[in-house]
Short mmCIF file of C-alpha atoms in Angstrom, two decimals:
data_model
loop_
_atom_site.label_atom_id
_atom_site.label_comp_id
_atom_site.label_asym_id
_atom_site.label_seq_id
_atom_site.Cartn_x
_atom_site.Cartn_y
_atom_site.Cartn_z
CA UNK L 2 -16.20 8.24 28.12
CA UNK L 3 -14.57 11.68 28.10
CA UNK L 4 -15.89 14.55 25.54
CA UNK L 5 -13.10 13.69 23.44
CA UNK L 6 -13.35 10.37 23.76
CA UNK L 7 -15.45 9.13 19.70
CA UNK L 8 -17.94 6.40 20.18
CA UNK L 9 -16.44 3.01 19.51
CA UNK L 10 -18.06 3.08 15.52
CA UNK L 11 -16.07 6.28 15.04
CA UNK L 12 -12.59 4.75 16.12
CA UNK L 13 -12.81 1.80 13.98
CA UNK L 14 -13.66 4.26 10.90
CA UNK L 15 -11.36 6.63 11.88
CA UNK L 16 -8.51 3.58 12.19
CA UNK L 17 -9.37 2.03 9.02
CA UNK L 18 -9.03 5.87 7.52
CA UNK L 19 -5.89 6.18 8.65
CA UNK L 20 -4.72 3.02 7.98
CA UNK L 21 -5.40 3.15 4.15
CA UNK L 22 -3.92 6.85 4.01
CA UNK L 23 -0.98 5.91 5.67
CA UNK L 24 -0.25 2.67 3.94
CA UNK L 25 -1.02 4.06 0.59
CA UNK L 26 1.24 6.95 1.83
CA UNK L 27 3.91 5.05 2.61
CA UNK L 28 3.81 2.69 -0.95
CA UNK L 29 3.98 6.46 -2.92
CA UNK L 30 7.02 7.58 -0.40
CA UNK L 31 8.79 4.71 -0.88
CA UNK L 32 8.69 4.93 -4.77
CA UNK L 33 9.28 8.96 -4.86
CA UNK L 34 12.48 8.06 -2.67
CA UNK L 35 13.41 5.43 -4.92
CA UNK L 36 12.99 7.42 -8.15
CA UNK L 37 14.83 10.61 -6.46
CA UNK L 38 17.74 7.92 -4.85
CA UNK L 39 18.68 6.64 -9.24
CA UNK L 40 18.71 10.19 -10.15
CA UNK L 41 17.08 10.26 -13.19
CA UNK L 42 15.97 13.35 -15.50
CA UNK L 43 13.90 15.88 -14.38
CA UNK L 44 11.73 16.05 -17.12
CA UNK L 45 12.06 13.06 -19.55
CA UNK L 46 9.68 11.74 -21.15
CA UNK L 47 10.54 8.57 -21.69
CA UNK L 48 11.37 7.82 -18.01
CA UNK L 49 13.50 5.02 -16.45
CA UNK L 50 12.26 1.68 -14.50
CA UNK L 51 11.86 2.20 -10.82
CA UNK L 52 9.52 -0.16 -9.08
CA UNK L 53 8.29 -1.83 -12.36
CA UNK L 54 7.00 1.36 -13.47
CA UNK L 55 8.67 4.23 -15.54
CA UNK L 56 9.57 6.90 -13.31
CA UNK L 57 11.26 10.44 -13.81
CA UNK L 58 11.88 13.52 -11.29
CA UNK L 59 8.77 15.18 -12.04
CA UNK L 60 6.60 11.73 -11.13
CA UNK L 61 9.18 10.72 -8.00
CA UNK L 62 8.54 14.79 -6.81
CA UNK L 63 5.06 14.17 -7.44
CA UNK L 64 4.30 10.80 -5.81
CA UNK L 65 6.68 12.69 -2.54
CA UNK L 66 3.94 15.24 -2.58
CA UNK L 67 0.70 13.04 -2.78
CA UNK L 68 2.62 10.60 -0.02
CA UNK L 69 3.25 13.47 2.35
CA UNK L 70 -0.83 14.86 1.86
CA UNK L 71 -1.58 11.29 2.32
CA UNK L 72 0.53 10.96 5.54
CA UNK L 73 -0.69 14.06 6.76
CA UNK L 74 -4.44 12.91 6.73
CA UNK L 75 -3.42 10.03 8.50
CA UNK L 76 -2.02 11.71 10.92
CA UNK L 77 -5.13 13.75 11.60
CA UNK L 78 -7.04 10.84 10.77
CA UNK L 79 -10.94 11.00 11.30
CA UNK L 80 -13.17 12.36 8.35
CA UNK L 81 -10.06 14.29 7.09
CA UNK L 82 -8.69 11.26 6.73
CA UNK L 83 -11.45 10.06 4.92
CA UNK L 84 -11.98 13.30 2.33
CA UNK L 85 -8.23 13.35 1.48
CA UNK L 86 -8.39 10.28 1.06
CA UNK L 87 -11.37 10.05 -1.59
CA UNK L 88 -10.21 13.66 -3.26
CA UNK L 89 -6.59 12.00 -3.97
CA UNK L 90 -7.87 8.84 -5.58
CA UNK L 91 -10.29 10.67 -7.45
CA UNK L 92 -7.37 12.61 -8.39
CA UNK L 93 -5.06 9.32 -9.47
CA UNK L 94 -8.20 8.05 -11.79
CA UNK L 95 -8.28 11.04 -13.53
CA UNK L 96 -4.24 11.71 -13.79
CA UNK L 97 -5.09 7.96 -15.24
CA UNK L 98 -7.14 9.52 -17.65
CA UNK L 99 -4.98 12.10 -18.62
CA UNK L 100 -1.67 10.66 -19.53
CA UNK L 101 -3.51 8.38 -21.31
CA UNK L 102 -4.34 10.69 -23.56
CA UNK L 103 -1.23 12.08 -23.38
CA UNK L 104 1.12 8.55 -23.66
CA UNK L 105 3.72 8.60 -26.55
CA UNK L 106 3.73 12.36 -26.48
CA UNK L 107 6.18 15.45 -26.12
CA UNK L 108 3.67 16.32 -23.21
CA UNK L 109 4.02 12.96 -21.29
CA UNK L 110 5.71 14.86 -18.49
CA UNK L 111 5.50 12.34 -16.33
CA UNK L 112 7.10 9.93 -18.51
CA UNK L 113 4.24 7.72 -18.09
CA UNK L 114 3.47 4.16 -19.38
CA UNK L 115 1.15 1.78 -19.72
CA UNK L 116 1.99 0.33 -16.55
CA UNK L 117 1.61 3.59 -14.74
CA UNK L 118 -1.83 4.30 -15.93
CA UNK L 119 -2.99 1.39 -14.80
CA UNK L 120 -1.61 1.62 -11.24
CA UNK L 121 -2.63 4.79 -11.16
CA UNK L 122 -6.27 3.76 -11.89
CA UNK L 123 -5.68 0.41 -9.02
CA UNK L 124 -3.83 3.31 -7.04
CA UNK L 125 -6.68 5.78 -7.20
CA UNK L 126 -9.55 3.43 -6.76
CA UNK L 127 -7.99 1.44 -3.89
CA UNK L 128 -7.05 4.99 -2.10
CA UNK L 129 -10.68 6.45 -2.85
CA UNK L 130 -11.97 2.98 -1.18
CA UNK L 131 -10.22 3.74 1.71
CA UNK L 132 -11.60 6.75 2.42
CA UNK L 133 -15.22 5.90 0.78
CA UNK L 134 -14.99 2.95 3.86
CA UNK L 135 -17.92 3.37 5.97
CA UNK L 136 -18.92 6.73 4.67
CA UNK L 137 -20.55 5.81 1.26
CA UNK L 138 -23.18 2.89 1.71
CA UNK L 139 -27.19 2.64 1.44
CA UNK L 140 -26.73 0.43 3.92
CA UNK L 141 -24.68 1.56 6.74
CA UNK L 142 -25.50 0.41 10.52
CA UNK L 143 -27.37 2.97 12.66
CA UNK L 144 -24.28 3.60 14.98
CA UNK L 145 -22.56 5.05 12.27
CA UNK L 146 -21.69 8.64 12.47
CA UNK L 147 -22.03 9.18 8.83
CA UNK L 148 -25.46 7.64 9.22
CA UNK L 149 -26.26 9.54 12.06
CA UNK L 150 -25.54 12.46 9.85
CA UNK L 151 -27.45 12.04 7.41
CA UNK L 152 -30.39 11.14 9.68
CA UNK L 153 -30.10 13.44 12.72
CA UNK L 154 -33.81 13.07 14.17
CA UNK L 155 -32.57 9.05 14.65
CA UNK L 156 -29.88 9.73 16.90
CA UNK L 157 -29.90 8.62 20.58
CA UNK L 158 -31.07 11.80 22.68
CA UNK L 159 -31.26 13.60 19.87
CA UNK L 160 -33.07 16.77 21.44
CA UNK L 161 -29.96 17.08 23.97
CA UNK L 162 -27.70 17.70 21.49
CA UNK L 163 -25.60 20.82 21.50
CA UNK L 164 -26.35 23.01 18.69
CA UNK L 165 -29.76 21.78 17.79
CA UNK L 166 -32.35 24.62 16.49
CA UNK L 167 -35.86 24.10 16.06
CA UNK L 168 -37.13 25.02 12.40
CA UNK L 169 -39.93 27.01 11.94
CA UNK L 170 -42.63 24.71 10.43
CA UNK L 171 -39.82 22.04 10.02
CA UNK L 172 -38.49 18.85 12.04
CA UNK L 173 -35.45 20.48 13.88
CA UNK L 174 -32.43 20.07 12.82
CA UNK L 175 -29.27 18.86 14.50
CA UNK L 176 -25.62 17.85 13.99
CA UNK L 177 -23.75 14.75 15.23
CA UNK L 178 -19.85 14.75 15.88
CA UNK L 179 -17.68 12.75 13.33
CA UNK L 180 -14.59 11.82 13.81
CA UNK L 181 -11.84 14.60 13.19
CA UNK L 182 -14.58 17.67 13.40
CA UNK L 183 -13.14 20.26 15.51
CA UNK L 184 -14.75 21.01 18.83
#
C-alpha cells in the first residue's frame, strides 16, 4: 500500500461520503434545472409546482447552489465529504425551521409550502446522515479512522507515527490520517 493509498475502512467511508453527497447533489440539480427550465418568477411568493413541490427562481438558484457545494464535496470526497455533508443538512433542518415560521407570508421568499418544509427536514436529515455515516457512533469498530482519532494511544504502531510529541507529564499525543486530510 502506497502513502496515498487510505486503509481499506477509510475507502468504504470515504465512498459512502461521496456517494450520499453526490446523489443528494444530483436530486437538488435536477430540481434547480427543472425550476430554472419553466421559468418562473424570481421572487414570488406563492411559487409554481415543479417536482411536487412549489418552486420559484430564488429556491431553483438556491437548490443549484447547495447541489454544486454538494457535488463539490463529493468530488473531494473523504472527511470533506463528510463535514459538507453534515453542515448542509444541518442547514436544510433549520431553512425547515425557518420558512415555517415564515409560510403564508410577504417574506416567504422562497415561495415555500408545506411540502417543501417537510422535504427539506427528510432532505436535511437524510444529507446530515450521510455524512454523520461512520463518523458519529459510541460504537464504531477499532479500524475506524474516526475512532482512531479520537483514541490515538490505540492505534497500531502508534509511537511510529509521524507527528507524535510526547507531553510533559501527559500520555503523548498523536494524530491519525483520515480520509481527505491533506498530506
Amino acid at each position: 500500500m502506497g502513502p496515498h493509498d487510505p486503509p481499506t475502512a477509510d475507502r468504504r467511508l470515504s465512498r459512502i461520503h461521496r456517494l450520499g453527497a453526490g446523489l443528494c447533489g444530483l436530486v437538488l440539480l435536477a430540481f434547480g434545472a427543472l425550476g430554472l427550465a419553466d421559468g418562473l418568477p424570481y421572487f414570488g411568493t406563492r411559487g409554481e409546482r415543479v417536482a411536487g413541490l412549489s418552486s420559484n427562481g430564488l429556491l431553483s438558484t438556491v437548490s443549484i447552489a447547495a447541489a454544486a457545494v454538494l457535488l463539490a464535496a463529493a468530488l473531494v470526497g473523504g472527511r470533506t465529504a463528510s463535514t459538507v455533508t453534515i453542515a448542509v443538512g444541518t442547514l436544510f433542518v433549520l431553512s425547515g425551521f425557518v420558512n415555517l415560521a415564515l409560510l403564508d407570508s410577504p417574506a416567504n421568499l422562497l415561495a415555500f409550502r408545506v411540502p417543501n418544509v417537510l422535504f427539506s427536514f427528510v432532505a436535511g436529515l437524510l444529507i446530515a446522515t450521510c455524512g454523520m455515516y461512520g463518523r458519529v457512533s459510541g460504537g464504531l469498530p477499532h479500524d475506524n479512522p474516526y475512532w482512531l482519532r479520537r483514541h490515538p494511544q490505540a492505534a497500531p504502531g502508534a509511537a511510529a507515527l509521524p507527528g507524535a510529541t510526547a507531553l510533559p507529564g501527559a500520555a503523548a499525543a498523536r494524530r491519525t490520517a483520515l480520509p481527505g486530510d491533506p498530506g
